mmCIF file of C-alpha atoms and ligand atoms in Angstrom:
data_model
loop_
_atom_site.group_PDB
_atom_site.id
_atom_site.type_symbol
_atom_site.label_atom_id
_atom_site.label_comp_id
_atom_site.label_asym_id
_atom_site.label_seq_id
_atom_site.Cartn_x
_atom_site.Cartn_y
_atom_site.Cartn_z
ATOM 1 C CA UNK A 739 0.043 -0.011 -0.028
ATOM 2 C CA UNK A 740 1.258 3.481 -0.758
ATOM 3 C CA UNK A 741 0.464 6.844 0.782
ATOM 4 C CA UNK A 742 -1.718 7.696 -2.198
ATOM 5 C CA UNK A 743 -4.593 5.670 -0.717
ATOM 6 C CA UNK A 744 -4.821 8.167 2.121
ATOM 7 C CA UNK A 745 -5.181 11.260 -0.085
ATOM 8 C CA UNK A 746 -8.819 12.450 0.365
ATOM 9 C CA UNK A 747 -10.592 14.382 -2.418
ATOM 10 C CA UNK A 748 -13.779 15.526 -0.742
ATOM 11 C CA UNK A 749 -16.107 18.512 -0.879
ATOM 12 C CA UNK A 750 -16.023 20.435 2.360
ATOM 13 C CA UNK A 751 -19.212 22.373 1.736
ATOM 14 C CA UNK A 752 -21.200 19.295 2.619
ATOM 15 C CA UNK A 753 -20.747 20.220 6.280
ATOM 16 C CA UNK A 754 -20.546 23.709 7.702
ATOM 17 C CA UNK A 755 -20.306 22.692 11.325
ATOM 18 C CA UNK A 756 -19.325 19.429 12.844
ATOM 19 C CA UNK A 757 -18.350 18.502 16.400
ATOM 20 C CA UNK A 758 -16.674 15.269 17.354
ATOM 21 C CA UNK A 759 -14.474 13.932 20.215
ATOM 22 C CA UNK A 760 -12.156 11.013 20.771
ATOM 23 C CA UNK A 761 -10.395 9.636 23.830
ATOM 24 C CA UNK A 762 -7.067 8.033 23.058
ATOM 25 C CA UNK A 763 -4.696 6.194 25.334
ATOM 26 C CA UNK A 764 -1.001 6.359 25.727
ATOM 27 C CA UNK A 765 1.027 3.253 24.858
ATOM 28 C CA UNK A 766 4.129 1.620 26.195
ATOM 29 C CA UNK A 767 6.545 -0.054 23.766
ATOM 30 C CA UNK A 768 7.894 -3.553 24.626
ATOM 31 C CA UNK A 769 10.098 -3.505 21.492
ATOM 32 C CA UNK A 770 11.254 0.024 21.051
ATOM 33 C CA UNK A 771 11.271 2.403 18.081
ATOM 34 C CA UNK A 772 14.484 4.483 18.272
ATOM 35 C CA UNK A 773 15.806 5.929 15.040
ATOM 36 C CA UNK A 774 13.920 6.993 11.934
ATOM 37 C CA UNK A 775 14.089 7.884 8.334
ATOM 38 C CA UNK A 776 12.308 10.825 6.712
ATOM 39 C CA UNK A 777 9.391 11.345 7.101
ATOM 40 C CA UNK A 778 8.604 9.485 10.335
ATOM 41 C CA UNK A 779 9.539 6.083 8.877
ATOM 42 C CA UNK A 780 10.875 3.782 11.599
ATOM 43 C CA UNK A 781 14.297 2.208 11.371
ATOM 44 C CA UNK A 782 12.882 -0.979 12.978
ATOM 45 C CA UNK A 783 9.523 -2.430 13.810
ATOM 46 C CA UNK A 784 8.108 -1.898 17.291
ATOM 47 C CA UNK A 785 5.301 -3.361 19.423
ATOM 48 C CA UNK A 786 3.489 -1.880 22.309
ATOM 49 C CA UNK A 787 0.795 -2.410 24.951
ATOM 50 C CA UNK A 788 -2.051 0.135 24.502
ATOM 51 C CA UNK A 789 -2.804 1.510 28.018
ATOM 52 C CA UNK A 790 -6.257 2.073 29.442
ATOM 53 C CA UNK A 791 -6.049 4.844 32.111
ATOM 54 C CA UNK A 792 -3.485 7.271 30.723
ATOM 55 C CA UNK A 793 -5.491 9.091 28.016
ATOM 56 C CA UNK A 794 -6.069 12.295 26.169
ATOM 57 C CA UNK A 795 -9.699 13.389 25.477
ATOM 58 C CA UNK A 796 -10.083 15.792 22.588
ATOM 59 C CA UNK A 797 -13.190 17.474 21.195
ATOM 60 C CA UNK A 798 -13.011 19.405 17.950
ATOM 61 C CA UNK A 799 -15.522 21.822 16.528
ATOM 62 C CA UNK A 800 -14.990 22.140 12.787
ATOM 63 C CA UNK A 801 -16.530 25.305 11.200
ATOM 64 C CA UNK A 802 -16.292 26.284 7.574
ATOM 65 C CA UNK A 803 -13.835 29.217 7.186
ATOM 66 C CA UNK A 804 -11.873 31.139 4.577
ATOM 67 C CA UNK A 805 -8.654 29.385 5.341
ATOM 68 C CA UNK A 806 -7.370 26.681 7.621
ATOM 69 C CA UNK A 807 -6.876 27.848 11.237
ATOM 70 C CA UNK A 808 -7.285 26.621 14.807
ATOM 71 C CA UNK A 809 -7.538 27.599 18.403
ATOM 72 C CA UNK A 810 -6.740 25.341 21.341
ATOM 73 C CA UNK A 811 -7.807 25.088 24.948
ATOM 74 C CA UNK A 812 -5.941 22.628 27.198
ATOM 75 C CA UNK A 813 -7.714 21.778 30.476
ATOM 76 C CA UNK A 814 -9.796 24.907 30.350
ATOM 77 C CA UNK A 815 -6.972 27.339 29.402
ATOM 78 C CA UNK A 816 -5.467 28.696 26.212
ATOM 79 C CA UNK A 817 -2.082 27.004 25.581
ATOM 80 C CA UNK A 818 -0.040 28.933 23.013
ATOM 81 C CA UNK A 819 3.027 26.727 23.748
ATOM 82 C CA UNK A 820 1.231 23.741 22.090
ATOM 83 C CA UNK A 821 0.470 25.721 18.910
ATOM 84 C CA UNK A 822 3.746 25.167 16.951
ATOM 85 C CA UNK A 823 3.397 21.347 17.277
ATOM 86 C CA UNK A 824 -0.276 21.296 16.257
ATOM 87 C CA UNK A 825 0.478 23.767 13.333
ATOM 88 C CA UNK A 826 3.367 21.517 12.082
ATOM 89 C CA UNK A 827 0.999 18.497 12.339
ATOM 90 C CA UNK A 828 -1.803 20.194 10.393
ATOM 91 C CA UNK A 829 0.620 21.363 7.741
ATOM 92 C CA UNK A 830 2.105 17.837 7.422
ATOM 93 C CA UNK A 831 -1.281 16.137 7.076
ATOM 94 C CA UNK A 832 -2.864 18.717 4.666
ATOM 95 C CA UNK A 833 -1.767 16.785 1.511
ATOM 96 C CA UNK A 834 -3.854 13.841 2.861
ATOM 97 C CA UNK A 835 -6.706 15.933 4.135
ATOM 98 C CA UNK A 836 -7.040 18.812 1.716
ATOM 99 C CA UNK A 837 -10.625 19.433 3.039
ATOM 100 C CA UNK A 838 -9.082 20.852 6.177
ATOM 101 C CA UNK A 839 -8.105 24.033 4.279
ATOM 102 C CA UNK A 840 -11.762 25.006 4.450
ATOM 103 C CA UNK A 841 -12.116 24.618 8.247
ATOM 104 C CA UNK A 842 -11.386 26.361 11.471
ATOM 105 C CA UNK A 843 -10.699 23.840 14.253
ATOM 106 C CA UNK A 844 -11.669 24.696 17.808
ATOM 107 C CA UNK A 845 -9.778 22.098 19.787
ATOM 108 C CA UNK A 846 -10.471 21.374 23.503
ATOM 109 C CA UNK A 847 -8.209 18.776 25.008
ATOM 110 C CA UNK A 848 -7.359 17.377 28.422
ATOM 111 C CA UNK A 849 -5.290 14.545 29.927
ATOM 112 C CA UNK A 850 -6.398 11.930 32.477
ATOM 113 C CA UNK A 851 -2.990 12.026 33.985
ATOM 114 C CA UNK A 852 -1.664 14.971 35.890
ATOM 115 C CA UNK A 853 0.056 17.726 33.852
ATOM 116 C CA UNK A 854 3.791 17.702 34.408
ATOM 117 C CA UNK A 855 3.829 14.133 35.603
ATOM 118 C CA UNK A 856 6.691 13.459 33.140
ATOM 119 C CA UNK A 857 4.383 11.259 31.111
ATOM 120 C CA UNK A 858 4.583 12.138 27.403
ATOM 121 C CA UNK A 859 1.177 12.974 26.050
ATOM 122 C CA UNK A 860 2.121 13.408 22.425
ATOM 123 C CA UNK A 861 1.044 9.784 21.517
ATOM 124 C CA UNK A 862 -2.411 10.023 23.033
ATOM 125 C CA UNK A 863 -2.909 13.657 21.939
ATOM 126 C CA UNK A 864 -1.929 13.105 18.310
ATOM 127 C CA UNK A 865 -4.047 9.978 18.091
ATOM 128 C CA UNK A 866 -7.207 11.686 19.520
ATOM 129 C CA UNK A 867 -6.809 14.664 17.174
ATOM 130 C CA UNK A 868 -6.116 12.416 14.090
ATOM 131 C CA UNK A 869 -9.177 10.305 14.927
ATOM 132 C CA UNK A 870 -11.353 13.492 15.147
ATOM 133 C CA UNK A 871 -10.075 14.622 11.723
ATOM 134 C CA UNK A 872 -10.858 11.208 10.259
ATOM 135 C CA UNK A 873 -14.367 11.438 11.740
ATOM 136 C CA UNK A 874 -14.868 14.674 9.788
ATOM 137 C CA UNK A 875 -13.577 12.979 6.628
ATOM 138 C CA UNK A 876 -16.091 10.177 7.203
ATOM 139 C CA UNK A 877 -18.864 12.740 7.614
ATOM 140 C CA UNK A 878 -17.845 14.243 4.334
ATOM 141 C CA UNK A 879 -18.230 10.858 2.646
ATOM 142 C CA UNK A 880 -14.779 9.320 2.858
ATOM 143 C CA UNK A 881 -13.348 6.453 5.006
ATOM 144 C CA UNK A 882 -16.551 4.464 5.063
ATOM 145 C CA UNK A 883 -14.562 1.327 5.411
ATOM 146 C CA UNK A 884 -13.834 0.677 9.153
ATOM 147 C CA UNK A 885 -10.361 -0.794 8.555
ATOM 148 C CA UNK A 886 -9.343 2.108 6.296
ATOM 149 C CA UNK A 887 -10.727 4.562 8.884
ATOM 150 C CA UNK A 888 -8.334 3.336 11.595
ATOM 151 C CA UNK A 889 -5.445 2.918 9.173
ATOM 152 C CA UNK A 890 -5.680 6.479 8.096
ATOM 153 C CA UNK A 891 -6.102 7.721 11.747
ATOM 154 C CA UNK A 892 -2.950 5.789 12.551
ATOM 155 C CA UNK A 893 -1.155 7.063 9.437
ATOM 156 C CA UNK A 894 -2.005 10.680 10.380
ATOM 157 C CA UNK A 895 -1.073 10.146 14.045
ATOM 158 C CA UNK A 896 2.363 8.873 12.878
ATOM 159 C CA UNK A 897 3.043 12.113 11.089
ATOM 160 C CA UNK A 898 2.411 13.989 14.396
ATOM 161 C CA UNK A 899 4.503 11.673 16.593
ATOM 162 C CA UNK A 900 5.831 8.361 15.472
ATOM 163 C CA UNK A 901 4.705 6.224 18.374
ATOM 164 C CA UNK A 902 1.237 7.858 18.279
ATOM 165 C CA UNK A 903 0.373 5.530 15.440
ATOM 166 C CA UNK A 904 0.302 2.711 17.996
ATOM 167 C CA UNK A 905 -2.252 4.576 20.251
ATOM 168 C CA UNK A 906 -5.217 4.160 17.940
ATOM 169 C CA UNK A 907 -6.366 0.651 18.788
ATOM 170 C CA UNK A 908 -5.690 -2.041 21.331
ATOM 171 C CA UNK A 909 -4.696 -4.221 23.074
ATOM 172 C CA UNK A 910 -1.350 -4.257 21.275
ATOM 173 C CA UNK A 911 -0.152 -2.562 18.159
ATOM 174 C CA UNK A 912 2.890 -2.944 16.044
ATOM 175 C CA UNK A 913 4.401 -0.404 13.739
ATOM 176 C CA UNK A 914 7.022 -0.956 11.007
ATOM 177 C CA UNK A 915 7.485 -3.694 8.480
ATOM 178 C CA UNK A 916 8.491 -7.000 9.846
ATOM 179 C CA UNK A 917 8.565 -10.390 8.054
ATOM 180 C CA UNK A 918 6.803 -12.131 10.909
ATOM 181 C CA UNK A 919 3.949 -9.616 11.215
ATOM 182 C CA UNK A 920 1.373 -9.928 8.532
ATOM 183 C CA UNK A 921 0.066 -6.691 7.150
ATOM 184 C CA UNK A 922 2.711 -4.748 9.043
ATOM 185 C CA UNK A 923 3.584 -1.381 7.584
ATOM 186 C CA UNK A 924 6.035 1.503 8.021
ATOM 187 C CA UNK A 925 3.141 3.921 7.262
ATOM 188 C CA UNK A 926 0.758 3.080 10.039
ATOM 189 C CA UNK A 927 0.277 0.848 13.120
ATOM 190 C CA UNK A 928 -1.507 -2.498 12.912
ATOM 191 C CA UNK A 929 -3.307 -4.371 15.669
ATOM 192 C CA UNK A 930 -1.180 -7.291 16.773
ATOM 193 C CA UNK A 931 -3.284 -10.139 15.356
ATOM 194 C CA UNK A 932 -1.849 -13.307 16.768
ATOM 195 C CA UNK A 933 -3.910 -14.798 19.694
ATOM 196 C CA UNK A 934 -2.596 -13.347 22.904
ATOM 197 C CA UNK A 935 -2.157 -15.651 25.887
ATOM 198 C CA UNK A 936 -4.827 -14.788 28.493
ATOM 199 C CA UNK A 937 -2.241 -13.445 30.944
ATOM 200 C CA UNK A 938 -1.325 -10.530 28.629
ATOM 201 C CA UNK A 939 -4.862 -9.365 28.054
ATOM 202 C CA UNK A 940 -5.033 -7.836 31.479
ATOM 203 C CA UNK A 941 -1.374 -7.093 32.105
ATOM 204 C CA UNK A 942 -0.756 -4.318 34.575
ATOM 205 C CA UNK A 943 1.525 -1.307 34.144
ATOM 206 C CA UNK A 944 2.317 0.851 37.150
ATOM 207 C CA UNK A 945 4.159 3.978 36.010
ATOM 208 C CA UNK A 946 6.647 4.975 38.730
ATOM 209 C CA UNK A 947 7.136 8.758 38.531
ATOM 210 C CA UNK A 948 10.795 9.195 39.252
ATOM 211 C CA UNK A 949 11.135 12.563 37.651
ATOM 212 C CA UNK A 950 8.029 14.664 36.858
ATOM 213 C CA UNK A 951 9.762 17.458 34.956
ATOM 214 C CA UNK A 952 10.627 17.770 31.296
ATOM 215 C CA UNK A 953 13.376 15.485 30.133
ATOM 216 C CA UNK A 954 16.704 17.073 29.204
ATOM 217 C CA UNK A 955 16.881 15.724 25.619
ATOM 218 C CA UNK A 956 13.735 15.405 23.513
ATOM 219 C CA UNK A 957 12.832 12.193 21.623
ATOM 220 C CA UNK A 958 13.266 14.068 18.318
ATOM 221 C CA UNK A 959 16.869 14.874 19.177
ATOM 222 C CA UNK A 960 17.387 11.234 20.440
ATOM 223 C CA UNK A 961 16.097 9.687 17.113
ATOM 224 C CA UNK A 962 18.442 12.041 15.274
ATOM 225 C CA UNK A 963 21.464 10.811 17.194
ATOM 226 C CA UNK A 964 20.841 7.328 15.839
ATOM 227 C CA UNK A 965 21.968 8.630 12.420
ATOM 228 C CA UNK A 966 25.618 7.638 12.184
ATOM 229 C CA UNK A 967 25.438 5.878 15.560
ATOM 230 C CA UNK A 968 28.236 3.278 15.730
ATOM 231 C CA UNK A 969 25.801 0.628 17.027
ATOM 232 C CA UNK A 970 22.805 1.588 14.890
ATOM 233 C CA UNK A 971 22.747 -1.335 12.505
ATOM 234 C CA UNK A 972 23.096 -3.916 15.320
ATOM 235 C CA UNK A 973 20.401 -2.153 17.383
ATOM 236 C CA UNK A 974 17.909 -2.287 14.503
ATOM 237 C CA UNK A 975 18.759 -5.950 13.951
ATOM 238 C CA UNK A 976 18.330 -6.717 17.657
ATOM 239 C CA UNK A 977 14.874 -5.015 17.721
ATOM 240 C CA UNK A 978 13.698 -7.085 14.675
ATOM 241 C CA UNK A 979 14.938 -10.283 16.427
ATOM 242 C CA UNK A 980 13.312 -9.328 19.689
ATOM 243 C CA UNK A 981 9.980 -8.844 17.812
ATOM 244 C CA UNK A 982 10.193 -12.311 16.232
ATOM 245 C CA UNK A 983 10.818 -13.791 19.726
ATOM 246 C CA UNK A 984 8.135 -11.645 21.446
ATOM 247 C CA UNK A 985 5.553 -12.694 18.919
ATOM 248 C CA UNK A 986 6.026 -16.362 20.062
ATOM 249 C CA UNK A 987 6.166 -15.388 23.707
ATOM 250 C CA UNK A 988 2.883 -13.480 23.542
ATOM 251 C CA UNK A 989 1.270 -16.594 22.164
ATOM 252 C CA UNK A 990 2.861 -19.216 24.456
ATOM 253 C CA UNK A 991 2.876 -17.170 27.691
ATOM 254 C CA UNK A 992 6.546 -17.791 28.553
ATOM 255 C CA UNK A 993 6.883 -15.002 31.137
ATOM 256 C CA UNK A 994 10.553 -15.601 31.813
ATOM 257 C CA UNK A 995 11.319 -15.037 28.163
ATOM 258 C CA UNK A 996 8.981 -12.052 28.083
ATOM 259 C CA UNK A 997 10.905 -10.426 30.906
ATOM 260 C CA UNK A 998 14.246 -11.023 29.194
ATOM 261 C CA UNK A 999 13.181 -9.438 26.004
ATOM 262 C CA UNK A 1000 11.325 -6.485 27.570
ATOM 263 C CA UNK A 1001 14.084 -5.504 30.033
ATOM 264 C CA UNK A 1002 16.744 -5.925 27.349
ATOM 265 C CA UNK A 1003 14.823 -3.586 25.097
ATOM 266 C CA UNK A 1004 14.574 -0.969 27.793
ATOM 267 C CA UNK A 1005 18.298 -1.157 28.600
ATOM 268 C CA UNK A 1006 19.273 -1.203 24.944
ATOM 269 C CA UNK A 1007 17.251 1.953 24.272
ATOM 270 C CA UNK A 1008 19.125 3.732 27.106
ATOM 271 C CA UNK A 1009 22.410 2.163 26.042
ATOM 272 C CA UNK A 1010 21.932 3.839 22.639
ATOM 273 C CA UNK A 1011 21.513 7.212 24.356
ATOM 274 C CA UNK A 1012 24.603 6.613 26.497
ATOM 275 C CA UNK A 1013 26.760 5.746 23.472
ATOM 276 C CA UNK A 1014 25.605 8.411 20.994
ATOM 277 C CA UNK A 1015 27.581 11.549 20.158
ATOM 278 C CA UNK A 1016 26.892 13.632 22.127
ATOM 279 C CA UNK A 1017 26.051 11.043 24.813
ATOM 280 C CA UNK A 1018 23.448 11.607 27.478
ATOM 281 C CA UNK A 1019 21.771 9.892 30.361
ATOM 282 C CA UNK A 1020 18.062 10.147 31.001
ATOM 283 C CA UNK A 1021 17.979 7.667 33.889
ATOM 284 C CA UNK A 1022 18.171 9.216 37.389
ATOM 285 C CA UNK A 1023 19.816 7.500 40.457
ATOM 286 C CA UNK A 1024 16.292 6.534 41.582
ATOM 287 C CA UNK A 1025 15.592 4.949 38.210
ATOM 288 C CA UNK A 1026 18.515 2.668 38.783
ATOM 289 C CA UNK A 1027 17.535 2.047 42.362
ATOM 290 C CA UNK A 1028 14.167 0.803 41.153
ATOM 291 C CA UNK A 1029 15.620 -1.475 38.425
ATOM 292 C CA UNK A 1030 17.832 -3.088 41.105
ATOM 293 C CA UNK A 1031 14.941 -3.477 43.509
ATOM 294 C CA UNK A 1032 12.733 -5.057 40.823
ATOM 295 C CA UNK A 1033 15.473 -7.562 39.872
ATOM 296 C CA UNK A 1034 16.117 -8.486 43.446
ATOM 297 C CA UNK A 1035 12.315 -8.768 44.312
ATOM 298 C CA UNK A 1036 11.865 -11.031 41.342
ATOM 299 C CA UNK A 1037 14.688 -13.316 42.227
ATOM 300 C CA UNK A 1038 13.522 -13.588 45.864
ATOM 301 C CA UNK A 1039 9.811 -13.980 45.276
ATOM 302 C CA UNK A 1040 9.731 -15.571 41.737
ATOM 303 C CA UNK A 1041 6.881 -13.091 40.937
ATOM 304 C CA UNK A 1042 7.215 -12.248 37.299
ATOM 305 C CA UNK A 1043 7.409 -8.513 37.564
ATOM 306 C CA UNK A 1044 9.674 -6.585 35.178
ATOM 307 C CA UNK A 1045 10.514 -3.083 34.096
ATOM 308 C CA UNK A 1046 10.530 -1.151 30.951
ATOM 309 C CA UNK A 1047 11.507 2.461 30.297
ATOM 310 C CA UNK A 1048 10.625 5.058 27.684
ATOM 311 C CA UNK A 1049 12.841 7.968 26.780
ATOM 312 C CA UNK A 1050 12.876 9.342 30.284
ATOM 313 C CA UNK A 1051 13.580 8.587 33.946
ATOM 314 C CA UNK A 1052 10.255 7.047 34.883
ATOM 315 C CA UNK A 1053 9.835 3.286 35.140
ATOM 316 C CA UNK A 1054 6.944 1.187 33.868
ATOM 317 C CA UNK A 1055 6.455 -1.780 36.078
ATOM 318 C CA UNK A 1056 4.760 -4.710 34.146
ATOM 319 C CA UNK A 1057 3.115 -7.671 35.855
ATOM 320 C CA UNK A 1058 0.266 -10.107 35.550
ATOM 321 C CA UNK A 1059 -3.029 -9.055 37.098
ATOM 322 C CA UNK A 1060 -3.017 -12.202 39.254
ATOM 323 C CA UNK A 1061 0.058 -10.793 41.096
ATOM 324 C CA UNK A 1062 -1.506 -7.433 41.727
ATOM 325 C CA UNK A 1063 -1.862 -7.652 45.505
ATOM 326 C CA UNK A 1064 1.763 -8.573 46.261
ATOM 327 C CA UNK A 1065 3.193 -6.202 43.679
ATOM 328 C CA UNK A 1066 1.017 -3.345 45.109
ATOM 329 C CA UNK A 1067 2.564 -3.939 48.549
ATOM 330 C CA UNK A 1068 6.017 -3.973 46.983
ATOM 331 C CA UNK A 1069 5.252 -0.688 45.232
ATOM 332 C CA UNK A 1070 3.861 0.967 48.446
ATOM 333 C CA UNK A 1071 6.576 -0.290 50.716
ATOM 334 C CA UNK A 1072 9.653 -0.072 48.590
ATOM 335 C CA UNK A 1073 9.398 1.437 45.048
ATOM 336 C CA UNK A 1074 7.245 4.492 45.832
ATOM 337 C CA UNK A 1075 10.102 5.731 48.089
ATOM 338 C CA UNK A 1076 12.140 6.306 44.873
ATOM 339 C CA UNK A 1077 9.354 8.259 43.225
ATOM 340 C CA UNK A 1078 9.009 11.999 43.205
ATOM 341 C CA UNK A 1079 6.600 12.708 46.115
ATOM 342 C CA UNK A 1080 5.842 9.022 46.253
ATOM 343 C CA UNK A 1081 3.785 9.382 42.968
ATOM 344 C CA UNK A 1082 2.907 6.582 40.604
ATOM 345 C CA UNK A 1083 0.012 5.910 38.105
ATOM 346 C CA UNK A 1084 -1.798 2.528 38.070
ATOM 347 C CA UNK A 1085 -2.496 1.531 34.514
ATOM 348 C CA UNK A 1086 -3.149 -1.698 32.477
ATOM 349 C CA UNK A 1087 -3.533 -2.983 28.993
ATOM 350 C CA UNK A 1088 -6.460 -1.316 27.303
ATOM 351 C CA UNK A 1089 -8.820 -1.534 24.342
ATOM 352 C CA UNK A 1090 -7.797 1.454 22.325
ATOM 353 C CA UNK A 1091 -9.395 4.755 21.421
ATOM 354 C CA UNK A 1092 -13.069 5.467 22.098
ATOM 355 C CA UNK A 1093 -15.414 7.991 20.386
ATOM 356 C CA UNK A 1094 -16.708 10.302 23.127
ATOM 357 C CA UNK A 1095 -18.846 12.829 21.157
HETATM 358 O O1 LIG B 900 7.109 8.771 19.096
HETATM 359 P P1 LIG B 900 8.366 9.432 19.613
HETATM 360 O O2 LIG B 900 9.101 10.248 18.573
HETATM 361 O O3 LIG B 900 8.103 10.187 20.838
HETATM 362 O O4 LIG B 900 9.370 8.283 20.084
HETATM 363 C C1 LIG B 900 9.086 7.316 20.989
HETATM 364 C C2 LIG B 900 10.289 6.607 21.420
HETATM 365 C C3 LIG B 900 10.071 5.672 22.611
HETATM 366 O O5 LIG B 900 8.976 5.968 23.395
HETATM 367 C C4 LIG B 900 11.369 5.674 23.450
HETATM 368 C C5 LIG B 900 9.902 4.183 22.121
HETATM 369 C C6 LIG B 900 8.599 3.789 21.526
HETATM 370 O O6 LIG B 900 8.642 2.923 20.692
HETATM 371 O O7 LIG B 900 7.584 4.334 21.971
#
């Protein structure tokens, strides 16, 4: 499939006013995307759990206008600092949504997780906005096919923030061509279709908030540093191999192997940051303290709890729902002490985005 299929030729005058809203979740990658080619094409395939609690809710009022424009309210207040990112996104998707040039968008958006929690909202935010734009396209007569609707929403989300393309549906989505993933694409995310072992359908993710502030190096800068990185080729190969292995593990329920792959992915991601030029470290001392505690606790109790990291200092603690009681006690008694003001968010694997208006 080429990008051409996503180019909409529709008549905007069919609808002068249209209001729609979508709630989209964040996602946590088990096999990480780190490194890309222009424009937002991943250097390797990735696979993530879609979350259920950490979400962005976005409502958009589309009104016919002389030229494309937008205003934005975030949690009840104007937020000019978000404008450049939204403007870039709208400019980038215009070739695929030319009808947008005839609309003013009034965007109202809010997150379910606290602002400045150190949780990136770009994935959930871009997915909710892309879905809202696809809903308008559907009202105008396009995207009548359900599969194409979600493909395009994921395609547009990707142009806003790469990993956002995995926030459209659940419970797991892959992104990036991979020989073992049927229908996988570099252009959009695809629901992971193999039958998941029961244990993974309700997997828990407790996000331990080690550092609530902005990270010192953005993901965009990090992806860029993979260009010419001395270990880049091996890293991309490793990710492809991990995905092949993870596909089997997700079907056979081998939690020991699951843990080995997931923790290795997290540490490899940070190893890439620490070995780039310039090098940098996003883990904090308390991140490392948590990783050591998790490994020790797992060894002592045999409870299959493991960690993963995104591009920041916070730790995602992953474990089966059946171990929730013991792990909750471990978090309260030990891990929360390493969190900023003891803060953590309780999340779990989710179903994907939901239409709210
Ligand atoms: O989508 P971006 O550009 O914010 O990059 C996301 C990168 C990681 O979160 C570190 C990994 C991933 O696959 O989500």
